[in-house]
Amino acid sequence: MQILNCEQGSEAWLQARAGLITCSELESVFSKGKGKDVFGKAAITYMYELIGEQITGEPKESFSGYHTERGHAHEPVAIELYQLQHDVEIQNCGFIIGEKIGYSPDGLIDSNGLTEIKSKLPKFQAQILYEREIPSEHYMQCMGGLWTAEREWIDFISYCPSMPIFIKRLYRDEKVIQEIDERVDLFLNELEVHKQKIMGIAA
């Protein structure tokens, strides 16, 4: 495991991620195809993206839109609220390179904890507050983060201005982590098959 202290969104951060599966895309990696197809459209699309980055060495451009900018604006407030409630200090972290994939945590806590912060629109925050559960679309990202960072727990933080903050702690589930490990291996093997065929055509 390697921890990089580059600023998230910076050129160094983008370069560190290039060609590497990241936890934010694990949902795509788990995309299943129809019938006997192991991988679905989302997985194959992501596979080609990584192949392009690996061959060229060029990372994809950092996307910036309304929701991204909204998240950047809200994250410091969410961090401050969390730190006040838990009497801890979140340590900044740029990017973590694990054995097979990478992860950009929103913060490190002591030696065993992580934070993952999401900025939500009011309707989604209302649903999260009512259900009191980590949304399924973020579960694999959090569990993958624990695997990559070699940590024991992660606090999922969902924030929306003028609404209560939602915080829930998720602990390592070794069975799920094993599933991620095996799926990543399948994905990487298939990626290499695709890549070798592409390189053979190019030659």
mmCIF file of C-alpha atoms in Angstrom:
data_model
loop_
_atom_site.group_PDB
_atom_site.id
_atom_site.type_symbol
_atom_site.label_atom_id
_atom_site.label_comp_id
_atom_site.label_asym_id
_atom_site.label_seq_id
_atom_site.Cartn_x
_atom_site.Cartn_y
_atom_site.Cartn_z
ATOM 1 C CA MET A 1 0.000 0.000 0.000
ATOM 2 C CA GLN A 2 1.214 3.473 -0.917
ATOM 3 C CA ILE A 3 -0.300 6.731 0.359
ATOM 4 C CA LEU A 4 0.110 9.780 -1.880
ATOM 5 C CA ASN A 5 -0.437 13.239 -0.413
ATOM 6 C CA CYS A 6 -1.273 14.922 -3.725
ATOM 7 C CA GLU A 7 -4.296 17.211 -3.850
ATOM 8 C CA GLN A 8 -7.405 15.476 -5.137
ATOM 9 C CA GLY A 9 -8.242 16.739 -8.597
ATOM 10 C CA SER A 10 -4.668 17.864 -9.274
ATOM 11 C CA GLU A 11 -2.585 16.721 -12.237
ATOM 12 C CA ALA A 12 -0.524 14.456 -9.944
ATOM 13 C CA TRP A 13 -3.722 12.894 -8.583
ATOM 14 C CA LEU A 14 -5.109 12.276 -12.063
ATOM 15 C CA GLN A 15 -1.825 10.729 -13.157
ATOM 16 C CA ALA A 16 -1.696 8.443 -10.126
ATOM 17 C CA ARG A 17 -5.167 7.090 -10.968
ATOM 18 C CA ALA A 18 -4.553 6.613 -14.688
ATOM 19 C CA GLY A 19 -5.107 3.026 -15.806
ATOM 20 C CA LEU A 20 -5.966 1.846 -12.301
ATOM 21 C CA ILE A 21 -9.311 0.558 -11.038
ATOM 22 C CA THR A 22 -10.591 2.958 -8.397
ATOM 23 C CA CYS A 23 -13.092 2.251 -5.632
ATOM 24 C CA SER A 24 -15.506 4.836 -7.021
ATOM 25 C CA GLU A 25 -15.882 2.603 -10.109
ATOM 26 C CA LEU A 26 -16.320 -0.748 -8.368
ATOM 27 C CA GLU A 27 -20.039 -0.628 -9.086
ATOM 28 C CA SER A 28 -19.145 -0.642 -12.794
ATOM 29 C CA VAL A 29 -16.729 -3.543 -12.287
ATOM 30 C CA PHE A 30 -19.613 -5.536 -10.741
ATOM 31 C CA SER A 31 -21.893 -4.793 -13.692
ATOM 32 C CA LYS A 32 -23.127 -8.155 -14.996
ATOM 33 C CA GLY A 33 -23.958 -8.982 -18.582
ATOM 34 C CA LYS A 34 -26.908 -10.852 -20.022
ATOM 35 C CA GLY A 35 -26.920 -14.608 -20.211
ATOM 36 C CA LYS A 36 -23.417 -16.047 -20.068
ATOM 37 C CA ASP A 37 -21.720 -12.657 -20.339
ATOM 38 C CA VAL A 38 -19.678 -12.104 -17.185
ATOM 39 C CA PHE A 39 -19.476 -8.329 -17.616
ATOM 40 C CA GLY A 40 -22.166 -5.823 -18.471
ATOM 41 C CA LYS A 41 -21.999 -2.679 -20.575
ATOM 42 C CA ALA A 42 -20.813 -0.470 -17.703
ATOM 43 C CA ALA A 43 -17.923 -2.845 -16.956
ATOM 44 C CA ILE A 44 -16.836 -3.107 -20.591
ATOM 45 C CA THR A 45 -17.013 0.674 -21.069
ATOM 46 C CA TYR A 46 -14.861 1.175 -17.979
ATOM 47 C CA MET A 47 -12.476 -1.514 -19.214
ATOM 48 C CA TYR A 48 -11.876 0.344 -22.480
ATOM 49 C CA GLU A 49 -11.337 3.584 -20.546
ATOM 50 C CA LEU A 50 -8.605 1.968 -18.458
ATOM 51 C CA ILE A 51 -7.013 0.333 -21.495
ATOM 52 C CA GLY A 52 -6.822 3.703 -23.215
ATOM 53 C CA GLU A 53 -5.170 5.228 -20.155
ATOM 54 C CA GLN A 54 -2.706 2.353 -19.841
ATOM 55 C CA ILE A 55 -1.659 2.497 -23.493
ATOM 56 C CA THR A 56 -1.341 6.283 -23.739
ATOM 57 C CA GLY A 57 -0.385 7.100 -20.163
ATOM 58 C CA GLU A 58 -2.919 9.910 -20.325
ATOM 59 C CA PRO A 59 -5.546 10.148 -17.582
ATOM 60 C CA LYS A 60 -9.094 11.092 -18.454
ATOM 61 C CA GLU A 61 -9.961 14.724 -17.887
ATOM 62 C CA SER A 62 -11.299 15.621 -14.462
ATOM 63 C CA PHE A 63 -15.054 16.127 -14.735
ATOM 64 C CA SER A 64 -16.463 19.256 -13.183
ATOM 65 C CA GLY A 65 -20.168 19.964 -13.167
ATOM 66 C CA TYR A 66 -22.878 21.254 -10.874
ATOM 67 C CA HIS A 67 -22.900 18.245 -8.578
ATOM 68 C CA THR A 68 -19.097 18.073 -8.434
ATOM 69 C CA GLU A 69 -18.776 21.753 -7.554
ATOM 70 C CA ARG A 70 -21.603 21.417 -5.032
ATOM 71 C CA GLY A 71 -19.769 18.543 -3.371
ATOM 72 C CA HIS A 72 -16.514 20.492 -3.189
ATOM 73 C CA ALA A 73 -18.314 23.419 -1.585
ATOM 74 C CA HIS A 74 -20.125 21.302 1.007
ATOM 75 C CA GLU A 75 -17.323 18.937 1.994
ATOM 76 C CA PRO A 76 -15.505 21.354 4.366
ATOM 77 C CA VAL A 77 -18.762 22.015 6.236
ATOM 78 C CA ALA A 78 -19.479 18.298 6.546
ATOM 79 C CA ILE A 79 -15.947 17.707 7.837
ATOM 80 C CA GLU A 80 -16.297 20.464 10.432
ATOM 81 C CA LEU A 81 -19.637 19.107 11.674
ATOM 82 C CA TYR A 82 -18.261 15.582 11.849
ATOM 83 C CA GLN A 83 -15.156 16.653 13.754
ATOM 84 C CA LEU A 84 -17.246 18.619 16.268
ATOM 85 C CA GLN A 85 -19.623 15.699 16.853
ATOM 86 C CA HIS A 86 -16.888 13.079 17.200
ATOM 87 C CA ASP A 87 -14.119 15.203 18.743
ATOM 88 C CA VAL A 88 -11.567 13.961 16.203
ATOM 89 C CA GLU A 89 -9.439 15.490 13.487
ATOM 90 C CA ILE A 90 -9.686 14.228 9.927
ATOM 91 C CA GLN A 91 -6.338 13.945 8.158
ATOM 92 C CA ASN A 92 -6.211 14.824 4.472
ATOM 93 C CA CYS A 93 -5.240 12.108 2.016
ATOM 94 C CA GLY A 94 -4.833 12.366 -1.742
ATOM 95 C CA PHE A 95 -4.757 8.844 -3.099
ATOM 96 C CA ILE A 96 -4.029 5.332 -1.843
ATOM 97 C CA ILE A 97 -2.582 2.715 -4.168
ATOM 98 C CA GLY A 98 -3.406 -0.755 -2.948
ATOM 99 C CA GLU A 99 -2.302 -4.150 -4.174
ATOM 100 C CA LYS A 100 -4.768 -4.140 -7.092
ATOM 101 C CA ILE A 101 -6.877 -0.956 -7.019
ATOM 102 C CA GLY A 102 -6.760 2.657 -5.832
ATOM 103 C CA TYR A 103 -8.860 4.803 -3.501
ATOM 104 C CA SER A 104 -9.297 8.507 -2.800
ATOM 105 C CA PRO A 105 -10.624 8.742 0.771
ATOM 106 C CA ASP A 106 -12.098 11.986 2.012
ATOM 107 C CA GLY A 107 -9.979 11.621 5.115
ATOM 108 C CA LEU A 108 -8.056 9.353 7.470
ATOM 109 C CA ILE A 109 -8.862 9.011 11.174
ATOM 110 C CA ASP A 110 -6.166 7.749 13.520
ATOM 111 C CA SER A 111 -4.694 4.451 12.321
ATOM 112 C CA ASN A 112 -7.846 2.458 11.616
ATOM 113 C CA GLY A 113 -10.520 4.797 10.246
ATOM 114 C CA LEU A 114 -11.605 6.454 7.008
ATOM 115 C CA THR A 115 -14.299 8.909 5.968
ATOM 116 C CA GLU A 116 -16.340 8.973 2.781
ATOM 117 C CA ILE A 117 -18.353 12.179 2.319
ATOM 118 C CA LYS A 118 -21.256 12.649 -0.085
ATOM 119 C CA SER A 119 -23.148 15.860 -0.801
ATOM 120 C CA LYS A 120 -26.786 15.024 -1.449
ATOM 121 C CA LEU A 121 -29.740 16.885 -2.890
ATOM 122 C CA PRO A 122 -32.559 17.362 -0.336
ATOM 123 C CA LYS A 123 -34.760 14.565 -1.720
ATOM 124 C CA PHE A 124 -31.931 12.042 -1.470
ATOM 125 C CA GLN A 125 -30.846 13.245 1.964
ATOM 126 C CA ALA A 126 -34.434 12.878 3.154
ATOM 127 C CA GLN A 127 -34.489 9.268 1.950
ATOM 128 C CA ILE A 128 -31.154 8.464 3.592
ATOM 129 C CA LEU A 129 -32.234 10.028 6.888
ATOM 130 C CA TYR A 130 -35.483 8.059 6.831
ATOM 131 C CA GLU A 131 -33.959 4.708 5.879
ATOM 132 C CA ARG A 132 -30.841 5.141 8.057
ATOM 133 C CA GLU A 133 -28.771 3.064 5.665
ATOM 134 C CA ILE A 134 -25.754 3.660 3.430
ATOM 135 C CA PRO A 135 -27.120 3.821 -0.151
ATOM 136 C CA SER A 136 -26.315 0.673 -2.103
ATOM 137 C CA GLU A 137 -24.516 2.648 -4.822
ATOM 138 C CA HIS A 138 -21.873 3.697 -2.257
ATOM 139 C CA TYR A 139 -21.479 0.399 -0.401
ATOM 140 C CA MET A 140 -18.853 -1.210 -2.648
ATOM 141 C CA GLN A 141 -16.856 2.020 -2.778
ATOM 142 C CA CYS A 142 -16.691 2.097 1.019
ATOM 143 C CA MET A 143 -15.858 -1.593 1.382
ATOM 144 C CA GLY A 144 -13.279 -1.357 -1.395
ATOM 145 C CA GLY A 145 -11.760 1.604 0.406
ATOM 146 C CA LEU A 146 -11.322 -0.444 3.570
ATOM 147 C CA TRP A 147 -9.645 -3.193 1.542
ATOM 148 C CA THR A 148 -7.324 -0.829 -0.315
ATOM 149 C CA ALA A 149 -6.389 1.319 2.686
ATOM 150 C CA GLU A 150 -6.056 -1.702 4.991
ATOM 151 C CA ARG A 151 -8.308 -0.114 7.604
ATOM 152 C CA GLU A 152 -10.961 -1.443 9.966
ATOM 153 C CA TRP A 153 -13.860 1.003 9.597
ATOM 154 C CA ILE A 154 -15.181 3.862 7.509
ATOM 155 C CA ASP A 155 -17.654 6.566 8.483
ATOM 156 C CA PHE A 156 -20.043 7.318 5.642
ATOM 157 C CA ILE A 157 -21.128 10.953 5.865
ATOM 158 C CA SER A 158 -24.055 12.324 3.878
ATOM 159 C CA TYR A 159 -24.613 16.084 3.995
ATOM 160 C CA CYS A 160 -27.165 18.552 2.695
ATOM 161 C CA PRO A 161 -27.388 22.172 3.928
ATOM 162 C CA SER A 162 -30.305 22.957 6.268
ATOM 163 C CA MET A 163 -30.881 19.234 6.902
ATOM 164 C CA PRO A 164 -29.471 16.910 9.585
ATOM 165 C CA ILE A 165 -26.151 15.290 8.755
ATOM 166 C CA PHE A 166 -26.173 11.497 8.376
ATOM 167 C CA ILE A 167 -23.240 9.479 9.696
ATOM 168 C CA LYS A 168 -22.992 5.702 9.755
ATOM 169 C CA ARG A 169 -19.989 3.527 10.497
ATOM 170 C CA LEU A 170 -19.238 0.539 8.289
ATOM 171 C CA TYR A 171 -16.811 -2.156 9.399
ATOM 172 C CA ARG A 172 -14.781 -4.525 7.241
ATOM 173 C CA ASP A 173 -16.696 -7.520 5.946
ATOM 174 C CA GLU A 174 -14.089 -10.051 4.874
ATOM 175 C CA LYS A 175 -16.602 -12.034 2.832
ATOM 176 C CA VAL A 176 -17.514 -8.966 0.761
ATOM 177 C CA ILE A 177 -13.851 -7.986 0.444
ATOM 178 C CA GLN A 178 -13.103 -11.474 -0.892
ATOM 179 C CA GLU A 179 -15.882 -11.011 -3.457
ATOM 180 C CA ILE A 180 -14.359 -7.698 -4.522
ATOM 181 C CA ASP A 181 -10.904 -9.265 -4.779
ATOM 182 C CA GLU A 182 -12.189 -12.098 -6.970
ATOM 183 C CA ARG A 183 -14.240 -9.779 -9.184
ATOM 184 C CA VAL A 184 -11.292 -7.433 -9.644
ATOM 185 C CA ASP A 185 -9.118 -10.392 -10.682
ATOM 186 C CA LEU A 186 -11.699 -11.438 -13.289
ATOM 187 C CA PHE A 187 -11.944 -7.873 -14.559
ATOM 188 C CA LEU A 188 -8.183 -7.397 -14.783
ATOM 189 C CA ASN A 189 -7.739 -10.715 -16.592
ATOM 190 C CA GLU A 190 -10.393 -9.761 -19.137
ATOM 191 C CA LEU A 191 -8.868 -6.301 -19.476
ATOM 192 C CA GLU A 192 -5.507 -7.848 -20.318
ATOM 193 C CA VAL A 193 -7.080 -10.088 -22.958
ATOM 194 C CA HIS A 194 -8.741 -7.059 -24.573
ATOM 195 C CA LYS A 195 -5.566 -5.009 -24.317
ATOM 196 C CA GLN A 196 -3.370 -7.667 -25.917
ATOM 197 C CA LYS A 197 -5.798 -8.019 -28.819
ATOM 198 C CA ILE A 198 -5.829 -4.244 -29.296
ATOM 199 C CA MET A 199 -2.031 -4.056 -29.180
ATOM 200 C CA GLY A 200 -1.800 -6.965 -31.633
ATOM 201 C CA ILE A 201 -4.052 -5.172 -34.091
ATOM 202 C CA ALA A 202 -2.010 -2.007 -33.680
ATOM 203 C CA ALA A 203 1.207 -3.911 -34.437
#
